Amino acid sequence: MKELLLYWAIMATSLFNAILLLWLGVTVLLNSDRYHTISIWAASGGLLLGSAFFFAHTAIVGRGVIYLGWLSTIFWWIVAMIPAIILPYAWYIIMLWYSGFWNGEKSTLRRRQRRWLIFVTTGMGIGLFTLLLGILLHIIPNAHVNKLRSFMRWSIAGIPLLVAAYSAYVVLCIGLSLDAVRRPGPSRRAMDNLARQRARPWLIVASLALLIVSFMVMGTVLWLIQDVQQRTFYEIYLEHVTQFFWIDWFVATLISFAIVMLGQAIVSYEVFTGKTLPRRGLSRHWRSAILLAVAYGVIVGGTIAWNLKPLYALMITAVLMTLFFALFAWSSYVERERYIAQLRPFITSNRLYEQLLTQSTPPELNIEPAFHALCFNVLYARVAYLAAIGPTAPLVGPPLSYPHNNIATLPPLTTLAAQFDSPANDTLNIDPQIYGGAVWALPLWSERGLIGLFLLGEKRGGGIYAQEEIEIARITGERLIDTRASAEMARRLMSLQRERLAQSQVIDQQTRRVLHDDILPSLQLSLIKVSNSQLNIGMDDLVTSLTDVHRQISDLLHDMPTVTAPDVARLGLLTALRRTVDNELAQAFDKVVWHVDPVATKKVREIPTLTAETIFYAAREVVRNAARYGRDGSGNPFALSINATWQNGLRLLIEDNGVGLDTITDNKGSGHGLALHSTMMAVVGGTLEIDSVSGQYTRVIITLPHAQTS
């Protein structure tokens, strides 16, 4: 009974190993970003060879070693020995690739392992050639090759040379793999380095388990050598069948342990697929694969061990597959529901249309609850920041921070944003001391380029972010910035329109009142006087009355808002701006300094007329604000500086040495004009940035990227 249970355990373990290795091999191949590279094929091929070995092992053990025919023996030993020779070498190559052997020509790992790699590769080639030669010599029944057969059985101190060489080859491959994992080479990407550090314990444990297996195989071979010269292998096997079963099961169990460790490293950190980040779905499928392998190995192994009819095994397998598929579908549905529940704060309506149509001033759209829900419920981040960059920054406002009690202040993100030159740069490792505890920076893109940065701190629990989580963070961050900018633009334009409507109504009522109450009675009185008066009698009163009417009409026209259209298209943006400043506003300053780059003068003529007029109005508003409110009254010279350059687009800097924007806003101005022009600049794809220090200066930078000038 004990031997039957042991036989059952061997079959179950062998099937377990075969299924998991097959799943891992196919998964690495299909889920790789760079499946065309040699390294990916080596990793996947090694795993598939391991699966083939254990399928052959299952067949040999299931049929029984002593019951195999001559052709069956040759076939199954070929199927088993080819993976047995290649697998140690494949493991070594995979560990070298994982450790960054090919990342740097002058790395310490490469200098340390280069000669060993050549030596082991040569040994693997000799082993395959020897296996092929041995099979041919076994098949060819010719007395002329007996000397060659004797040479291949040559031994030193009673130990066959091939056996000793294979044992040393296996130990050397696993030992060198362990050295590469413990002391890896450089990594090309920060995320790769982090994943390597997290996966290293799993791979070290797997390598140690395989090293123990290699020592056990070598010890078993040495034990067999002591008796094989007196009797055949089959006689030794029949006498020690239980010992062979225990050794087989123990070795297979150690390999199972190594496979689980390797699979955990693959699915948790994607060390062999070329992905920057792991995927949470892959880890879930890995657990399902383990469950399937255990159930299938135990049930099918039991049918083989108990020698049940094939029909029963087929029926049990059908039931198992059906149950597994049903459970897999159920778990997928549960996972989908969980994702929808987590994403509900981001996909529900913000009621923006209703807010814009309210009678009062539309409130600002608050995206902070959605941002906090993303960080807490989906990303499980300790710290996070969402900052807008570029044209949308004035509309979105200051960066959002998580959690609520996070009082860290971010430094300027211009340098960090410059490192993301294309959407291919997905993540960047940053210094948490500088960026308020954040360790990862994610770029947020739109059709107009980089629109923001999503900064993430460590994950709660110390885990690593999954690929799905990073993609959700990026997509949601882009949507939040876009929604906030669009809502703020609509709110500002709606407020402006309501202000203009109210102003128009007031002017219209005032016009009606003046015409009805003042002008029409005066005109009627003048007409009566003209009709009743004699020639040259009462003319002075009539002239006085008409003069008053003329004055009232003039005052009314003067009070009405006027719209002037500067000739930007004819004069050019910079020339029109200079003429406006010199003719209308120069008297408000003691000194006006212009610095205009000749390249900018030439390039601005390529800007579309509508965009140029938008920039003109924004610049004029800045200069008008400085002229009206900037002088501090201390008697110091009040200077204005206008600097126009072309740096991959127009950059217009307007600076004064007045009281500062904060003082202007608090005492005199509302700031609505600059907010409006900031919105209009965002509409045309530009930016309006304000930097002010109270009592020192106000600096406004208007930029228009080169992409928006055509």
XYZ file of C-alpha atoms in Angstrom:
710
model
C 0.000 0.000 0.000
C 2.866 2.366 0.818
C 4.478 1.691 -2.550
C 1.153 2.370 -4.273
C 0.762 5.721 -2.509
C 4.372 6.580 -3.295
C 3.803 5.694 -6.950
C 0.695 7.891 -6.924
C 2.703 10.789 -5.447
C 5.384 10.405 -8.140
C 2.826 10.512 -10.945
C 0.989 13.483 -9.422
C 4.221 15.438 -8.901
C 5.471 14.672 -12.403
C 2.197 15.798 -14.000
C 2.184 18.885 -11.782
C 5.653 19.849 -13.006
C 4.804 19.160 -16.650
C 1.633 21.292 -16.577
C 3.200 24.247 -14.756
C 6.285 24.313 -16.967
C 4.104 24.157 -20.069
C 1.953 27.036 -18.785
C 4.998 29.141 -17.875
C 6.694 28.505 -21.218
C 3.669 29.497 -23.265
C 2.940 32.467 -20.976
C 6.454 33.874 -21.287
C 6.332 33.524 -25.068
C 2.864 35.020 -25.583
C 3.057 37.808 -23.003
C 6.485 39.111 -23.877
C 7.024 42.610 -25.247
C 10.088 41.396 -27.130
C 9.149 37.852 -28.105
C 11.359 38.026 -31.175
C 14.581 38.243 -29.133
C 16.828 35.262 -28.526
C 16.539 35.670 -24.753
C 12.764 35.326 -24.791
C 12.958 32.240 -26.972
C 15.655 30.783 -24.711
C 13.547 31.325 -21.599
C 10.376 29.972 -23.176
C 12.215 27.105 -24.871
C 13.865 26.073 -21.627
C 10.533 25.958 -19.831
C 8.925 23.977 -22.648
C 11.843 21.527 -22.665
C 11.345 21.043 -18.951
C 7.696 20.282 -19.600
C 8.676 17.764 -22.285
C 11.083 16.110 -19.863
C 8.407 15.589 -17.229
C 5.899 14.335 -19.767
C 8.539 11.784 -20.786
C 9.193 11.048 -17.126
C 5.479 10.462 -16.561
C 5.350 8.079 -19.522
C 8.411 6.124 -18.382
C 7.219 5.804 -14.790
C 3.657 5.076 -15.887
C 4.707 2.299 -18.252
C 7.375 0.951 -15.918
C 11.085 0.970 -16.682
C 11.403 -2.803 -16.990
C 8.309 -3.116 -19.200
C 9.466 -0.757 -21.943
C 10.260 -2.378 -25.283
C 13.435 -1.769 -27.218
C 12.025 0.977 -29.438
C 10.064 2.520 -26.555
C 13.196 2.606 -24.441
C 15.146 4.377 -27.166
C 12.331 6.877 -27.835
C 11.618 7.829 -24.240
C 15.273 8.010 -23.266
C 15.854 10.375 -26.199
C 12.883 12.496 -25.128
C 14.139 12.535 -21.539
C 17.899 12.939 -22.085
C 17.800 15.831 -24.554
C 16.014 18.098 -22.029
C 18.226 16.680 -19.264
C 21.290 17.975 -21.128
C 19.848 21.282 -22.339
C 17.888 22.312 -19.228
C 20.865 23.083 -16.925
C 22.410 25.145 -19.706
C 19.082 26.895 -20.413
C 18.715 27.748 -16.725
C 22.224 29.209 -16.753
C 21.496 31.318 -19.860
C 18.202 32.559 -18.413
C 19.859 33.598 -15.155
C 22.614 35.389 -17.089
C 20.025 37.291 -19.094
C 18.025 38.136 -15.987
C 21.194 39.358 -14.243
C 22.069 41.749 -17.082
C 24.956 39.829 -18.653
C 24.248 41.350 -22.093
C 23.444 44.871 -20.855
C 27.031 46.093 -20.545
C 30.181 45.136 -22.406
C 32.449 46.052 -19.497
C 30.306 44.955 -16.572
C 31.810 42.933 -13.746
C 29.332 40.119 -14.359
C 30.383 39.825 -17.992
C 34.082 39.739 -17.181
C 33.478 37.173 -14.467
C 31.236 34.815 -16.450
C 32.433 35.140 -20.073
C 34.948 32.267 -20.000
C 32.632 30.049 -17.993
C 29.873 30.645 -20.542
C 32.147 29.494 -23.369
C 33.211 26.452 -21.359
C 29.657 25.428 -20.421
C 28.403 25.995 -23.979
C 31.130 23.706 -25.275
C 30.214 21.097 -22.678
C 26.542 21.229 -23.659
C 27.460 20.751 -27.319
C 29.703 17.780 -26.494
C 26.919 16.271 -24.401
C 24.361 16.458 -27.216
C 26.864 15.039 -29.703
C 27.703 12.190 -27.328
C 24.003 11.422 -26.802
C 23.405 11.275 -30.547
C 26.474 9.086 -31.042
C 25.432 6.742 -28.243
C 21.960 6.319 -29.732
C 23.426 5.506 -33.134
C 25.843 2.994 -31.620
C 22.972 1.403 -29.705
C 20.849 1.111 -32.852
C 23.582 -0.168 -35.221
C 24.265 -3.889 -34.477
C 27.721 -3.938 -36.006
C 30.818 -5.505 -34.466
C 33.067 -2.880 -36.090
C 31.831 -0.209 -33.655
C 32.535 -2.240 -30.514
C 35.801 -0.382 -29.950
C 33.931 2.920 -30.098
C 31.358 1.560 -27.662
C 34.158 0.574 -25.303
C 35.730 4.005 -25.621
C 32.460 5.713 -24.673
C 32.262 3.484 -21.584
C 35.772 4.467 -20.558
C 36.049 5.174 -16.836
C 38.493 6.699 -14.394
C 38.849 4.968 -11.004
C 35.764 2.947 -11.833
C 33.652 6.014 -12.574
C 32.416 6.345 -16.191
C 33.775 9.510 -17.732
C 30.428 10.536 -19.248
C 28.651 10.176 -15.918
C 31.261 12.212 -14.089
C 31.289 14.857 -16.817
C 27.500 15.191 -16.812
C 27.375 15.505 -13.017
C 30.069 18.184 -13.063
C 28.271 19.941 -15.929
C 24.986 20.113 -14.011
C 26.618 21.324 -10.798
C 28.624 23.920 -12.719
C 25.564 25.303 -14.542
C 23.511 25.654 -11.374
C 26.432 27.026 -9.363
C 27.255 29.659 -11.977
C 23.560 30.578 -12.178
C 23.508 31.116 -8.431
C 26.577 33.348 -8.671
C 24.953 35.438 -11.424
C 21.759 35.897 -9.424
C 23.591 36.873 -6.245
C 25.854 39.421 -7.991
C 23.967 40.739 -11.027
C 25.131 43.262 -13.586
C 23.711 46.667 -14.525
C 20.084 47.252 -15.429
C 18.864 49.418 -18.309
C 15.733 50.726 -16.576
C 14.960 51.654 -13.003
C 11.828 49.501 -12.966
C 13.854 46.538 -14.217
C 16.284 47.018 -11.363
C 13.474 47.156 -8.814
C 11.819 44.050 -10.247
C 15.176 42.280 -10.228
C 15.718 43.127 -6.573
C 12.250 41.901 -5.636
C 12.562 38.698 -7.700
C 16.084 37.840 -6.555
C 15.060 35.927 -3.379
C 12.692 33.723 -5.391
C 15.330 32.924 -7.992
C 18.033 32.296 -5.397
C 15.784 29.811 -3.608
C 14.943 28.138 -6.928
C 18.639 27.911 -7.836
C 19.479 26.437 -4.431
C 16.745 23.827 -4.859
C 18.124 22.886 -8.274
C 21.637 22.755 -6.818
C 20.418 20.252 -4.231
C 18.803 18.269 -7.045
C 22.072 18.198 -8.978
C 23.956 16.928 -5.916
C 21.324 14.249 -5.368
C 21.526 13.144 -8.998
C 25.305 13.002 -8.775
C 25.133 11.001 -5.538
C 22.621 8.568 -7.034
C 24.819 8.051 -10.089
C 27.856 7.377 -7.910
C 25.812 4.880 -5.901
C 24.781 3.071 -9.082
C 28.338 2.975 -10.372
C 29.438 0.849 -7.435
C 27.112 -2.022 -8.445
C 26.703 -1.590 -12.184
C 29.971 -3.376 -12.921
C 28.800 -6.580 -11.193
C 25.203 -6.637 -12.449
C 22.892 -4.856 -14.827
C 20.927 -1.715 -14.099
C 17.638 -3.620 -14.291
C 18.785 -6.021 -11.563
C 19.754 -3.097 -9.341
C 16.435 -1.392 -10.074
C 14.362 -4.482 -9.189
C 16.228 -4.922 -5.906
C 15.980 -1.256 -4.840
C 12.731 -0.203 -6.509
C 11.397 1.473 -3.335
C 14.608 3.466 -2.867
C 14.432 4.569 -6.499
C 10.831 5.668 -6.003
C 11.742 7.733 -2.944
C 14.683 9.375 -4.719
C 12.524 10.066 -7.770
C 9.727 11.595 -5.727
C 12.073 13.702 -3.603
C 13.896 15.064 -6.662
C 10.592 15.783 -8.442
C 9.283 17.548 -5.327
C 12.386 19.734 -5.125
C 11.945 20.607 -8.784
C 8.265 21.407 -8.097
C 9.374 23.775 -5.380
C 11.857 25.405 -7.765
C 9.157 25.717 -10.453
C 6.792 27.449 -8.035
C 9.555 29.871 -6.984
C 10.419 30.562 -10.618
C 6.768 31.045 -11.556
C 6.283 33.445 -8.669
C 9.194 35.544 -9.928
C 7.843 35.491 -13.483
C 4.251 36.469 -12.718
C 4.987 38.831 -9.821
C 7.808 40.817 -11.397
C 7.768 39.802 -15.114
C 11.522 39.146 -15.052
C 11.472 37.072 -18.261
C 8.737 38.729 -20.326
C 10.469 42.064 -20.894
C 7.596 43.990 -19.297
C 8.482 46.994 -17.180
C 5.857 46.139 -14.574
C 3.995 42.990 -13.572
C 0.318 42.508 -14.291
C -2.131 41.650 -11.577
C -4.172 39.481 -13.948
C -1.147 37.313 -14.712
C -0.643 36.606 -11.022
C -4.302 35.598 -10.724
C -3.980 33.230 -13.678
C -0.832 31.752 -12.126
C -2.761 30.791 -9.012
C -5.417 29.202 -11.210
C -2.729 27.269 -13.094
C -1.315 25.932 -9.816
C -4.788 24.853 -8.730
C -5.373 23.105 -12.054
C -1.978 21.376 -11.962
C -2.534 20.098 -8.427
C -6.045 18.844 -9.139
C -5.134 17.288 -12.474
C -1.960 15.704 -11.129
C -3.675 14.153 -8.121
C -6.739 12.882 -10.001
C -5.090 11.657 -13.210
C -2.074 10.369 -11.304
C -4.458 8.418 -9.096
C -6.191 6.839 -12.080
C -2.798 5.708 -13.410
C -1.575 4.474 -10.031
C -4.785 2.541 -9.326
C -4.771 1.225 -12.888
C -8.298 2.395 -13.637
C -9.768 1.989 -17.084
C -8.972 4.832 -19.534
C -12.685 5.588 -19.800
C -12.833 6.522 -16.127
C -9.761 8.714 -16.449
C -11.304 10.465 -19.449
C -14.582 11.073 -17.605
C -12.808 12.419 -14.536
C -10.678 14.698 -16.716
C -13.795 16.035 -18.477
C -15.471 16.806 -15.142
C -12.306 18.464 -13.844
C -11.905 20.659 -16.929
C -15.571 21.700 -16.824
C -15.420 22.618 -13.137
C -12.188 24.505 -13.627
C -13.586 26.484 -16.545
C -16.712 27.354 -14.549
C -14.641 28.522 -11.567
C -12.371 30.505 -13.860
C -15.345 32.253 -15.477
C -16.806 33.014 -12.044
C -13.522 34.459 -10.753
C -13.192 36.592 -13.897
C -16.705 37.938 -13.363
C -15.944 38.742 -9.710
C -12.732 40.503 -10.727
C -14.621 42.510 -13.333
C -17.207 43.593 -10.782
C -14.445 44.626 -8.412
C -12.779 46.713 -11.109
C -16.061 48.422 -11.953
C -16.689 49.186 -8.279
C -13.217 50.701 -7.970
C -13.577 52.770 -11.121
C -17.114 54.001 -10.385
C -15.903 57.347 -8.937
C -14.155 58.075 -12.240
C -16.815 57.024 -14.713
C -19.840 58.636 -13.052
C -21.110 61.972 -14.357
C -19.753 65.200 -12.855
C -23.047 67.018 -13.610
C -21.020 69.676 -15.375
C -23.857 70.688 -17.693
C -26.245 71.290 -14.786
C -23.591 73.232 -12.882
C -22.916 75.525 -15.818
C -26.632 76.278 -16.218
C -27.189 77.295 -12.584
C -28.359 80.868 -11.972
C -25.418 81.626 -9.710
C -21.750 81.654 -10.643
C -20.742 78.103 -11.694
C -18.592 76.435 -9.018
C -15.159 75.031 -9.769
C -15.125 71.322 -10.579
C -13.570 69.421 -7.671
C -11.562 66.424 -8.899
C -9.875 65.822 -5.556
C -12.365 63.137 -4.331
C -11.847 61.095 -7.493
C -8.077 61.473 -7.189
C -8.117 60.331 -3.565
C -10.371 57.380 -4.420
C -7.930 56.343 -7.140
C -4.941 56.466 -4.797
C -6.676 54.753 -1.867
C -8.937 52.132 -3.459
C -7.131 51.253 -6.692
C -3.429 52.058 -6.398
C -3.003 51.557 -2.629
C -0.356 54.284 -2.669
C 1.145 55.852 0.421
C 1.776 59.199 -1.283
C 0.688 60.580 -4.653
C 0.643 63.866 -6.561
C -1.172 64.962 -9.718
C 0.294 68.029 -11.407
C -0.738 69.671 -14.669
C 1.951 70.895 -17.066
C 1.798 73.015 -20.169
C -1.273 74.806 -21.527
C -3.647 73.166 -19.056
C -1.679 74.133 -15.926
C -3.329 77.568 -15.431
C -6.751 75.963 -15.813
C -6.175 72.987 -13.509
C -4.472 74.919 -10.746
C -1.923 73.750 -8.159
C -0.956 70.057 -7.876
C -3.242 67.688 -5.999
C -1.712 65.690 -3.157
C -2.667 62.500 -1.353
C -3.400 61.853 1.509
C -5.265 64.813 2.983
C -2.629 65.416 5.656
C 0.196 65.521 3.117
C 1.729 68.977 3.468
C 4.810 68.399 1.308
C 5.537 71.024 -1.345
C 6.717 69.866 -4.738
C 9.674 71.592 -6.418
C 9.314 72.986 -9.958
C 8.624 70.083 -12.301
C 10.140 71.622 -15.432
C 13.358 69.588 -15.235
C 11.481 66.385 -14.512
C 9.033 66.967 -17.363
C 11.902 67.561 -19.797
C 13.028 63.943 -19.314
C 9.826 62.671 -20.954
C 10.439 63.413 -24.607
C 8.021 60.816 -26.020
C 5.142 58.585 -24.856
C 7.546 55.624 -25.036
C 9.065 56.794 -21.741
C 6.483 55.272 -19.439
C 8.006 55.522 -15.946
C 10.919 57.246 -14.247
C 12.486 56.606 -10.871
C 12.775 59.828 -8.825
C 14.275 60.850 -5.497
C 11.673 60.682 -2.690
C 13.622 63.254 -0.661
C 13.122 65.848 -3.388
C 9.603 64.984 -4.539
C 7.760 64.633 -1.246
C 8.053 60.857 -0.830
C 7.197 59.987 -4.454
C 9.438 57.366 -6.069
C 7.860 57.023 -9.530
C 6.890 59.649 -12.107
C 4.309 58.797 -14.776
C 3.901 61.109 -17.783
C 0.394 62.094 -18.839
C -0.088 62.784 -22.532
C -2.677 64.220 -24.883
C -2.741 65.130 -28.570
C -0.945 68.366 -27.720
C 1.912 66.662 -25.882
C 2.750 66.327 -22.201
C -0.080 67.681 -20.045
C 0.884 66.497 -16.581
C 2.787 64.222 -14.223
C 1.466 61.574 -11.851
C 3.908 61.054 -8.981
C 3.524 57.855 -6.953
C 5.064 56.859 -3.650
C 5.628 53.387 -2.296
C 2.694 51.016 -2.314
C 1.018 50.166 0.956
C 2.389 46.811 2.077
C 5.666 47.276 0.214
C 4.534 45.624 -3.033
C 5.265 46.704 -6.575
C 2.689 48.354 -8.819
C 1.088 46.103 -11.415
C 1.015 47.068 -15.079
C -2.776 47.432 -14.941
C -2.473 49.798 -11.979
C 0.048 51.997 -13.760
C -2.132 52.108 -16.870
C -5.206 52.966 -14.773
C -3.244 55.706 -12.985
C -2.050 57.169 -16.276
C -5.420 57.032 -18.044
C -7.328 58.343 -15.035
C -4.797 61.116 -14.432
C -5.103 62.237 -18.052
C -8.896 62.186 -17.786
C -8.917 64.149 -14.510
C -6.641 66.853 -15.898
C -8.588 67.045 -19.142
C -11.922 67.177 -17.300
C -10.725 69.822 -14.849
C -9.231 71.976 -17.615
C -12.315 71.658 -19.819
C -14.662 72.411 -16.932
C -12.627 75.405 -15.808
C -12.471 76.746 -19.349
C -16.240 76.363 -19.722
C -16.819 77.933 -16.296
C -14.673 80.955 -17.089
C -16.236 81.458 -20.496
C -19.711 81.062 -19.001
C -18.921 83.584 -16.266
C -17.554 85.993 -18.846
C -20.623 85.578 -21.020
C -22.946 86.195 -18.062
C -20.937 89.260 -17.129
C -21.171 90.562 -20.681
C -24.912 89.849 -20.802
C -25.473 91.663 -17.515
C -23.371 94.584 -18.704
C -25.275 94.677 -21.984
C -28.607 94.675 -20.160
C -27.507 97.511 -17.882
C -26.293 99.586 -20.838
C -29.480 98.857 -22.761
C -31.668 99.947 -19.834
C -29.527 103.014 -19.292
C -29.802 103.929 -22.987
C -33.569 103.541 -22.934
C -33.859 105.658 -19.799
C -31.672 108.463 -21.120
C -33.442 108.521 -24.482
C -36.921 108.375 -22.915
C -36.465 110.615 -19.901
C -33.912 113.182 -21.037
C -33.252 113.333 -24.747
C -36.763 112.883 -26.206
C -38.390 115.536 -23.967
C -35.588 117.965 -24.802
C -35.987 117.367 -28.519
C -39.764 117.750 -28.233
C -39.355 121.013 -26.340
C -36.925 122.284 -28.950
C -39.354 121.452 -31.741
C -42.144 123.319 -29.935
C -39.925 126.330 -29.513
C -38.959 126.275 -33.169
C -42.594 126.093 -34.278
C -43.763 128.877 -31.920
C -40.808 131.219 -32.081
C -40.314 134.064 -34.481
C -37.201 134.413 -36.547
C -34.142 135.202 -34.383
C -36.332 135.191 -31.287
C -35.385 132.568 -28.661
C -32.591 131.167 -30.786
C -30.145 131.216 -27.900
C -32.388 128.979 -25.798
C -32.825 126.601 -28.717
C -29.080 126.286 -29.283
C -28.507 125.693 -25.602
C -31.145 122.938 -25.536
C -29.707 121.191 -28.603
C -26.214 121.473 -27.138
C -27.359 119.685 -23.991
C -28.926 116.918 -26.083
C -25.701 116.536 -28.060
C -23.676 116.301 -24.863
C -25.972 113.624 -23.409
C -25.776 111.535 -26.587
C -21.975 111.867 -26.592
C -21.760 110.791 -22.955
C -24.013 107.839 -23.674
C -21.869 106.719 -26.609
C -18.735 107.198 -24.526
C -20.052 104.991 -21.736
C -20.918 102.165 -24.117
C -18.178 99.487 -24.501
C -16.157 99.784 -27.649
C -14.429 97.019 -29.521
C -11.282 97.893 -31.407
C -9.627 95.452 -33.716
C -5.878 96.053 -33.944
C -4.329 95.481 -37.324
C -2.226 92.512 -36.188
C -2.472 90.802 -39.563
C -1.029 93.850 -41.369
C 1.568 95.040 -38.858
C 2.518 91.748 -37.258
C 2.095 90.677 -33.648
C 5.190 92.312 -32.159
C 4.887 95.524 -34.188
C 1.211 95.938 -33.259
C 2.011 95.308 -29.596
C 4.860 97.808 -29.649
C 2.705 100.474 -31.279
C -0.054 99.949 -28.699
C 2.389 100.216 -25.801
C 4.117 103.302 -27.219
C 0.920 105.156 -28.160
C -1.453 104.273 -25.320
C 0.492 103.062 -22.286
C 4.048 104.374 -22.451
C 3.230 107.445 -20.344
C 2.383 105.174 -17.401
C 5.983 103.962 -17.144
C 9.242 105.777 -16.532
C 11.081 103.344 -18.765
C 10.075 100.716 -21.335
C 12.759 98.280 -22.527
C 12.298 95.987 -25.527
C 14.414 92.918 -26.311
C 13.188 91.234 -29.483
C 15.007 88.303 -31.053
C 15.271 88.731 -34.858
C 14.325 85.085 -35.236
C 11.158 85.725 -33.235
C 10.299 88.705 -35.451
C 10.493 86.460 -38.488
C 8.775 83.428 -37.001
C 5.757 85.221 -35.491
C 4.538 86.090 -38.982
C 3.872 82.360 -39.459
C 1.410 82.327 -36.551
C -2.260 82.228 -37.654
C -4.060 85.565 -37.382
C -6.594 84.381 -34.795
C -3.844 82.955 -32.587
C -1.734 86.106 -32.979
C -4.671 88.313 -31.948
C -5.248 86.127 -28.885
C -1.606 86.595 -27.867
C -1.862 90.340 -28.563
C -4.907 90.784 -26.327
C -3.292 88.761 -23.542
C -0.070 90.802 -23.702
C -2.008 94.077 -23.841
C -4.005 93.063 -20.760
C -0.780 92.352 -18.881
C 0.700 95.737 -19.822
C -2.561 97.543 -18.962
C -2.663 95.908 -15.526
C 0.902 97.015 -14.898
C 0.142 100.546 -16.107
C -2.980 100.905 -13.952
C -1.987 99.197 -10.733
C 1.755 98.520 -10.765
C 3.218 101.842 -9.556
C 3.841 101.732 -5.817
C 3.839 105.484 -5.174
C 7.282 105.499 -3.575
C 8.813 107.615 -6.300
C 11.131 104.878 -7.555
C 11.447 104.559 -11.352
C 8.699 102.313 -12.659
C 10.076 100.190 -15.511
C 8.558 97.727 -17.946
C 10.560 95.068 -19.788
C 9.256 93.109 -22.795
C 11.380 90.226 -24.090
C 10.394 88.189 -27.163
C 12.389 85.065 -28.093
C 11.867 81.935 -30.151
C 12.671 78.724 -28.233
C 10.911 75.927 -30.079
C 8.014 78.337 -30.187
C 7.213 81.901 -29.142
C 8.168 83.006 -25.629
C 6.986 86.489 -24.647
C 8.159 87.708 -21.223
C 6.594 90.860 -19.745
C 7.994 92.068 -16.418
C 7.592 95.172 -14.276
C 9.188 96.230 -10.987
C 5.946 97.336 -9.381
C 3.972 96.338 -6.319
C 3.333 92.720 -7.344
C 0.244 90.854 -8.413
C -0.885 89.945 -4.887
C -1.097 93.604 -3.920
C -2.932 94.435 -7.136
C -5.507 91.690 -6.592
C -6.072 92.562 -2.950
C -6.408 96.309 -3.398
C -7.636 97.141 -6.897
C -7.999 94.397 -9.468
C -10.065 91.221 -9.503
C -7.741 89.146 -11.654
C -10.598 88.075 -13.924
C -8.925 89.590 -16.978
C -5.780 87.503 -16.650
C -7.884 84.414 -15.931
C -9.857 85.041 -19.115
C -6.762 85.497 -21.255
C -5.154 82.450 -19.653
C -8.204 80.501 -20.772
C -8.042 81.909 -24.285
C -4.336 81.044 -24.511
C -5.172 77.478 -23.525
C -7.796 77.408 -26.280
C -5.168 78.202 -28.928
C -2.659 75.783 -27.398
C -0.482 78.255 -25.498
C 0.136 79.143 -21.872
C 0.081 82.221 -19.683
C 2.198 81.811 -16.547
C 2.378 84.379 -13.755
C 5.209 84.794 -11.257
C 4.994 87.631 -8.765
C 6.665 88.720 -5.531
C 4.853 91.369 -3.533
C 6.718 94.669 -3.589
C 9.359 93.453 -6.060
C 8.095 92.388 -9.464
C 5.397 90.799 -11.591
C 6.553 88.490 -14.382
C 4.179 87.063 -16.986
C 5.386 84.531 -19.560
C 3.240 83.889 -22.626
C 4.301 80.857 -24.656
C 3.062 79.247 -27.835
C 4.645 75.904 -28.838
C 5.989 75.546 -32.344
C 3.368 72.880 -33.098
C 0.619 75.511 -32.682
C 2.203 78.075 -35.006
C 1.328 76.323 -38.253
